[in-house]
Every structure is written in C-alpha cells, then in structure tokens.
Amino acid sequence: RVRTLHGYGVLYDAHSIASVVPRLFEGELPVLNLGTNRGQTCAPEIERAAMKAMLAQDEFEAISNGRFKGGWITRSFGRPHTNVHALQMELAQRAYMDEA
C-alpha cells in the first residue's frame, strides 16, 4: 500500500541489545548498528543517508554492516529492485539506560 501511494517503501526494523554480550561478541558494541546485508536490502543512497544522519551526531559511535548485517526481516522484505528498502538498527542499551 505504501509503495503504491508513494512509489517506494522503507522498512525500518529496530531493536535494542545489551552493549556487552559475551556469549555472542567480544568487547562492547557500537551504540548505533545499521544492517543492510552489505547493501543488498536497500538502495545505496538510502544506506548513505542513514549513515550520514547517524554520523552527524557526535554522542554515539555508528557502524554499518558490522556485527549486525540485517536479520531475517530485513533480508526477507528488502527488495530494492522493487522499491522496497529495508534497514535494521540495533541500538546498544547504554544509549538510553544504565545497564548496570
């Protein structure tokens, strides 16, 4: 419906995660973790715009396609060739809460 109305659609799949998850990753995660399955789930200009917005602020570090490259929802529904773009965001919980 959105694509019919606007010519394109953007799915934003957002989650939060503990900043440190020893059973999954070593060290501390960046606060902003964007995933596009290495550019396969959205147009390059959308990924660039998202990263530009994330990097424009200086409070949190940001990365694209680091430890989170896009999960099942992103990979299943992101179809840039049909103007349906999908991005995943994993937000480290230290951005908004004391994790202690």
Short mmCIF file of N, CA and C in Angstrom, two decimals:
data_model
loop_
_atom_site.label_atom_id
_atom_site.label_comp_id
_atom_site.label_asym_id
_atom_site.label_seq_id
_atom_site.Cartn_x
_atom_site.Cartn_y
_atom_site.Cartn_z
N ARG A 1 0.81 -1.19 0.00
CA ARG A 1 0.00 0.00 0.00
C ARG A 1 0.86 1.26 0.00
N VAL A 2 1.90 1.29 0.82
CA VAL A 2 2.79 2.45 0.88
C VAL A 2 3.49 2.64 -0.45
N ARG A 3 3.98 1.55 -1.03
CA ARG A 3 4.68 1.65 -2.31
C ARG A 3 3.75 2.17 -3.40
N THR A 4 2.50 1.72 -3.39
CA THR A 4 1.53 2.18 -4.37
C THR A 4 1.27 3.68 -4.20
N LEU A 5 1.16 4.12 -2.98
CA LEU A 5 0.87 5.52 -2.69
C LEU A 5 2.06 6.44 -2.97
N HIS A 6 3.27 6.01 -2.60
CA HIS A 6 4.44 6.88 -2.68
C HIS A 6 5.47 6.47 -3.73
N GLY A 7 5.33 5.29 -4.31
CA GLY A 7 6.29 4.83 -5.29
C GLY A 7 7.42 4.01 -4.70
N TYR A 8 7.54 4.00 -3.40
CA TYR A 8 8.57 3.21 -2.72
C TYR A 8 8.14 3.00 -1.27
N GLY A 9 8.81 2.10 -0.60
CA GLY A 9 8.57 1.86 0.83
C GLY A 9 9.89 1.62 1.52
N VAL A 10 9.97 2.05 2.78
CA VAL A 10 11.16 1.82 3.60
C VAL A 10 10.74 1.13 4.88
N LEU A 11 11.27 -0.06 5.10
CA LEU A 11 11.02 -0.81 6.32
C LEU A 11 12.20 -0.57 7.26
N TYR A 12 11.90 -0.11 8.46
CA TYR A 12 12.93 0.17 9.47
C TYR A 12 12.71 -0.79 10.62
N ASP A 13 13.56 -1.78 10.73
CA ASP A 13 13.45 -2.85 11.73
C ASP A 13 14.41 -2.52 12.86
N ALA A 14 13.89 -2.06 14.00
CA ALA A 14 14.74 -1.58 15.09
C ALA A 14 14.61 -2.45 16.33
N HIS A 15 15.75 -2.68 16.98
CA HIS A 15 15.83 -3.46 18.21
C HIS A 15 16.84 -2.80 19.13
N SER A 16 16.83 -3.23 20.39
CA SER A 16 17.91 -2.83 21.28
C SER A 16 18.56 -4.08 21.83
N ILE A 17 19.80 -3.93 22.26
CA ILE A 17 20.59 -5.07 22.73
C ILE A 17 21.55 -4.57 23.80
N ALA A 18 21.89 -5.44 24.72
CA ALA A 18 22.89 -5.10 25.72
C ALA A 18 24.19 -4.69 25.01
N SER A 19 24.91 -3.76 25.60
CA SER A 19 26.15 -3.28 24.99
C SER A 19 27.25 -4.34 24.97
N VAL A 20 27.19 -5.25 25.94
CA VAL A 20 28.17 -6.33 26.03
C VAL A 20 27.40 -7.65 26.08
N VAL A 21 27.68 -8.53 25.13
CA VAL A 21 27.02 -9.84 25.07
C VAL A 21 28.12 -10.88 24.87
N PRO A 22 28.78 -11.29 25.97
CA PRO A 22 29.95 -12.17 25.86
C PRO A 22 29.70 -13.47 25.11
N ARG A 23 28.51 -14.02 25.20
CA ARG A 23 28.26 -15.29 24.51
C ARG A 23 28.12 -15.12 23.00
N LEU A 24 27.94 -13.88 22.55
CA LEU A 24 27.80 -13.62 21.11
C LEU A 24 28.98 -12.87 20.51
N PHE A 25 29.51 -11.87 21.26
CA PHE A 25 30.54 -10.98 20.71
C PHE A 25 31.57 -10.64 21.78
N GLU A 26 32.79 -10.40 21.33
CA GLU A 26 33.82 -9.89 22.23
C GLU A 26 33.71 -8.38 22.29
N GLY A 27 33.99 -7.81 23.43
CA GLY A 27 34.04 -6.37 23.58
C GLY A 27 32.66 -5.72 23.64
N GLU A 28 32.67 -4.41 23.46
CA GLU A 28 31.46 -3.60 23.55
C GLU A 28 30.98 -3.23 22.15
N LEU A 29 29.69 -3.34 21.94
CA LEU A 29 29.11 -2.99 20.64
C LEU A 29 29.11 -1.48 20.44
N PRO A 30 29.22 -1.00 19.20
CA PRO A 30 28.94 0.40 18.93
C PRO A 30 27.49 0.69 19.33
N VAL A 31 27.17 1.93 19.60
CA VAL A 31 25.80 2.25 20.01
C VAL A 31 24.83 2.09 18.84
N LEU A 32 25.18 2.58 17.68
CA LEU A 32 24.30 2.52 16.50
C LEU A 32 24.85 1.50 15.51
N ASN A 33 24.08 0.46 15.25
CA ASN A 33 24.50 -0.63 14.38
C ASN A 33 23.48 -0.80 13.26
N LEU A 34 23.82 -0.31 12.07
CA LEU A 34 22.93 -0.38 10.91
C LEU A 34 23.24 -1.64 10.11
N GLY A 35 22.21 -2.34 9.66
CA GLY A 35 22.40 -3.52 8.84
C GLY A 35 21.58 -3.48 7.58
N THR A 36 22.24 -3.75 6.45
CA THR A 36 21.57 -3.79 5.14
C THR A 36 21.99 -5.01 4.33
N ASN A 37 22.47 -6.04 5.04
CA ASN A 37 23.00 -7.23 4.37
C ASN A 37 24.03 -6.82 3.31
N ARG A 38 24.94 -5.97 3.75
CA ARG A 38 26.01 -5.45 2.88
C ARG A 38 25.47 -4.79 1.62
N GLY A 39 24.42 -3.98 1.81
CA GLY A 39 23.86 -3.23 0.70
C GLY A 39 22.84 -3.96 -0.15
N GLN A 40 22.47 -5.17 0.23
CA GLN A 40 21.54 -5.95 -0.58
C GLN A 40 20.07 -5.64 -0.30
N THR A 41 19.76 -5.00 0.83
CA THR A 41 18.35 -4.82 1.21
C THR A 41 17.83 -3.40 1.03
N CYS A 42 18.69 -2.49 0.59
CA CYS A 42 18.22 -1.13 0.31
C CYS A 42 19.14 -0.49 -0.72
N ALA A 43 18.65 0.56 -1.33
CA ALA A 43 19.44 1.30 -2.31
C ALA A 43 20.63 1.96 -1.61
N PRO A 44 21.76 2.07 -2.29
CA PRO A 44 22.95 2.66 -1.68
C PRO A 44 22.72 4.07 -1.13
N GLU A 45 21.92 4.86 -1.82
CA GLU A 45 21.69 6.23 -1.35
C GLU A 45 20.90 6.27 -0.04
N ILE A 46 20.07 5.27 0.20
CA ILE A 46 19.33 5.20 1.47
C ILE A 46 20.29 4.81 2.59
N GLU A 47 21.14 3.84 2.34
CA GLU A 47 22.13 3.47 3.35
C GLU A 47 23.06 4.65 3.65
N ARG A 48 23.51 5.35 2.62
CA ARG A 48 24.38 6.52 2.82
C ARG A 48 23.69 7.60 3.63
N ALA A 49 22.41 7.85 3.34
CA ALA A 49 21.66 8.87 4.08
C ALA A 49 21.50 8.47 5.55
N ALA A 50 21.24 7.20 5.80
CA ALA A 50 21.10 6.73 7.18
C ALA A 50 22.43 6.88 7.92
N MET A 51 23.52 6.48 7.29
CA MET A 51 24.83 6.61 7.93
C MET A 51 25.20 8.07 8.14
N LYS A 52 24.88 8.92 7.18
CA LYS A 52 25.17 10.35 7.32
C LYS A 52 24.45 10.91 8.53
N ALA A 53 23.19 10.55 8.69
CA ALA A 53 22.42 11.03 9.85
C ALA A 53 23.00 10.49 11.16
N MET A 54 23.40 9.22 11.15
CA MET A 54 23.97 8.62 12.36
C MET A 54 25.31 9.26 12.72
N LEU A 55 26.11 9.57 11.73
CA LEU A 55 27.43 10.15 11.98
C LEU A 55 27.38 11.65 12.23
N ALA A 56 26.26 12.29 11.90
CA ALA A 56 26.14 13.74 12.08
C ALA A 56 26.12 14.12 13.56
N GLN A 57 25.70 13.21 14.39
CA GLN A 57 25.72 13.47 15.84
C GLN A 57 27.06 12.98 16.37
N ASP A 58 27.52 13.57 17.46
CA ASP A 58 28.83 13.18 17.97
C ASP A 58 28.76 12.47 19.33
N GLU A 59 27.57 12.10 19.74
CA GLU A 59 27.41 11.45 21.04
C GLU A 59 27.65 9.94 20.97
N PHE A 60 27.27 9.31 19.87
CA PHE A 60 27.34 7.85 19.76
C PHE A 60 28.14 7.43 18.54
N GLU A 61 28.85 6.32 18.68
CA GLU A 61 29.56 5.76 17.53
C GLU A 61 28.57 4.96 16.69
N ALA A 62 28.86 4.89 15.39
CA ALA A 62 27.95 4.22 14.46
C ALA A 62 28.75 3.37 13.49
N ILE A 63 28.12 2.28 13.05
CA ILE A 63 28.75 1.38 12.09
C ILE A 63 27.67 0.81 11.18
N SER A 64 28.06 0.51 9.96
CA SER A 64 27.16 -0.13 9.01
C SER A 64 27.68 -1.53 8.68
N ASN A 65 26.79 -2.51 8.78
CA ASN A 65 27.11 -3.90 8.43
C ASN A 65 28.32 -4.44 9.19
N GLY A 66 28.36 -4.10 10.47
CA GLY A 66 29.40 -4.65 11.34
C GLY A 66 28.94 -6.01 11.84
N ARG A 67 28.72 -6.11 13.13
CA ARG A 67 28.27 -7.39 13.70
C ARG A 67 26.83 -7.71 13.32
N PHE A 68 26.06 -6.68 13.01
CA PHE A 68 24.67 -6.87 12.59
C PHE A 68 24.54 -6.46 11.14
N LYS A 69 24.27 -7.42 10.29
CA LYS A 69 24.20 -7.15 8.86
C LYS A 69 22.77 -7.15 8.33
N GLY A 70 21.83 -7.31 9.21
CA GLY A 70 20.43 -7.40 8.80
C GLY A 70 19.92 -8.80 9.07
N GLY A 71 18.85 -8.87 9.82
CA GLY A 71 18.28 -10.16 10.20
C GLY A 71 17.27 -10.67 9.19
N TRP A 72 16.49 -11.63 9.63
CA TRP A 72 15.53 -12.29 8.76
C TRP A 72 14.54 -11.29 8.14
N ILE A 73 14.00 -10.40 8.93
CA ILE A 73 13.01 -9.44 8.41
C ILE A 73 13.64 -8.57 7.33
N THR A 74 14.81 -8.04 7.61
CA THR A 74 15.49 -7.17 6.64
C THR A 74 15.79 -7.93 5.35
N ARG A 75 16.35 -9.11 5.48
CA ARG A 75 16.71 -9.90 4.29
C ARG A 75 15.48 -10.41 3.54
N SER A 76 14.41 -10.68 4.25
CA SER A 76 13.21 -11.22 3.60
C SER A 76 12.39 -10.17 2.87
N PHE A 77 12.37 -8.95 3.38
CA PHE A 77 11.49 -7.94 2.81
C PHE A 77 12.20 -6.85 2.03
N GLY A 78 13.50 -6.70 2.22
CA GLY A 78 14.24 -5.69 1.47
C GLY A 78 14.42 -6.12 0.03
N ARG A 79 13.78 -5.42 -0.87
CA ARG A 79 13.85 -5.71 -2.31
C ARG A 79 14.02 -4.38 -3.07
N PRO A 80 15.23 -3.83 -3.05
CA PRO A 80 15.42 -2.52 -3.66
C PRO A 80 15.02 -2.46 -5.13
N HIS A 81 15.15 -3.58 -5.84
CA HIS A 81 14.78 -3.58 -7.26
C HIS A 81 13.27 -3.40 -7.46
N THR A 82 12.47 -3.59 -6.39
CA THR A 82 11.02 -3.33 -6.46
C THR A 82 10.64 -2.09 -5.65
N ASN A 83 11.64 -1.29 -5.29
CA ASN A 83 11.45 -0.07 -4.49
C ASN A 83 10.92 -0.34 -3.09
N VAL A 84 11.26 -1.50 -2.54
CA VAL A 84 11.01 -1.78 -1.12
C VAL A 84 12.39 -1.94 -0.47
N HIS A 85 12.72 -1.00 0.40
CA HIS A 85 14.03 -0.92 1.02
C HIS A 85 13.91 -1.27 2.50
N ALA A 86 14.87 -2.03 3.03
CA ALA A 86 14.83 -2.43 4.43
C ALA A 86 16.17 -2.18 5.10
N LEU A 87 16.09 -1.62 6.31
CA LEU A 87 17.28 -1.38 7.13
C LEU A 87 17.01 -1.92 8.53
N GLN A 88 18.03 -2.50 9.12
CA GLN A 88 17.93 -2.96 10.51
C GLN A 88 18.77 -2.03 11.38
N MET A 89 18.26 -1.69 12.56
CA MET A 89 19.03 -0.92 13.53
C MET A 89 19.07 -1.69 14.84
N GLU A 90 20.27 -1.94 15.31
CA GLU A 90 20.47 -2.48 16.66
C GLU A 90 21.05 -1.34 17.47
N LEU A 91 20.34 -0.96 18.51
CA LEU A 91 20.74 0.15 19.37
C LEU A 91 21.25 -0.42 20.69
N ALA A 92 22.50 -0.12 21.02
CA ALA A 92 23.05 -0.59 22.29
C ALA A 92 22.32 0.12 23.43
N GLN A 93 21.95 -0.64 24.43
CA GLN A 93 21.11 -0.12 25.51
C GLN A 93 21.76 1.00 26.31
N ARG A 94 23.08 1.11 26.30
CA ARG A 94 23.71 2.20 27.04
C ARG A 94 23.34 3.57 26.49
N ALA A 95 22.74 3.61 25.31
CA ALA A 95 22.30 4.88 24.73
C ALA A 95 21.17 5.50 25.53
N TYR A 96 20.38 4.68 26.22
CA TYR A 96 19.19 5.21 26.88
C TYR A 96 18.96 4.69 28.29
N MET A 97 19.87 3.85 28.81
CA MET A 97 19.67 3.35 30.17
C MET A 97 21.00 2.96 30.81
N ASP A 98 20.98 2.87 32.12
CA ASP A 98 22.13 2.37 32.87
C ASP A 98 22.03 0.85 32.86
N GLU A 99 22.97 0.20 32.23
CA GLU A 99 22.91 -1.25 32.08
C GLU A 99 23.42 -2.01 33.31
N ALA A 100 23.91 -1.30 34.29
CA ALA A 100 24.47 -1.97 35.49
C ALA A 100 23.45 -2.81 36.22
#
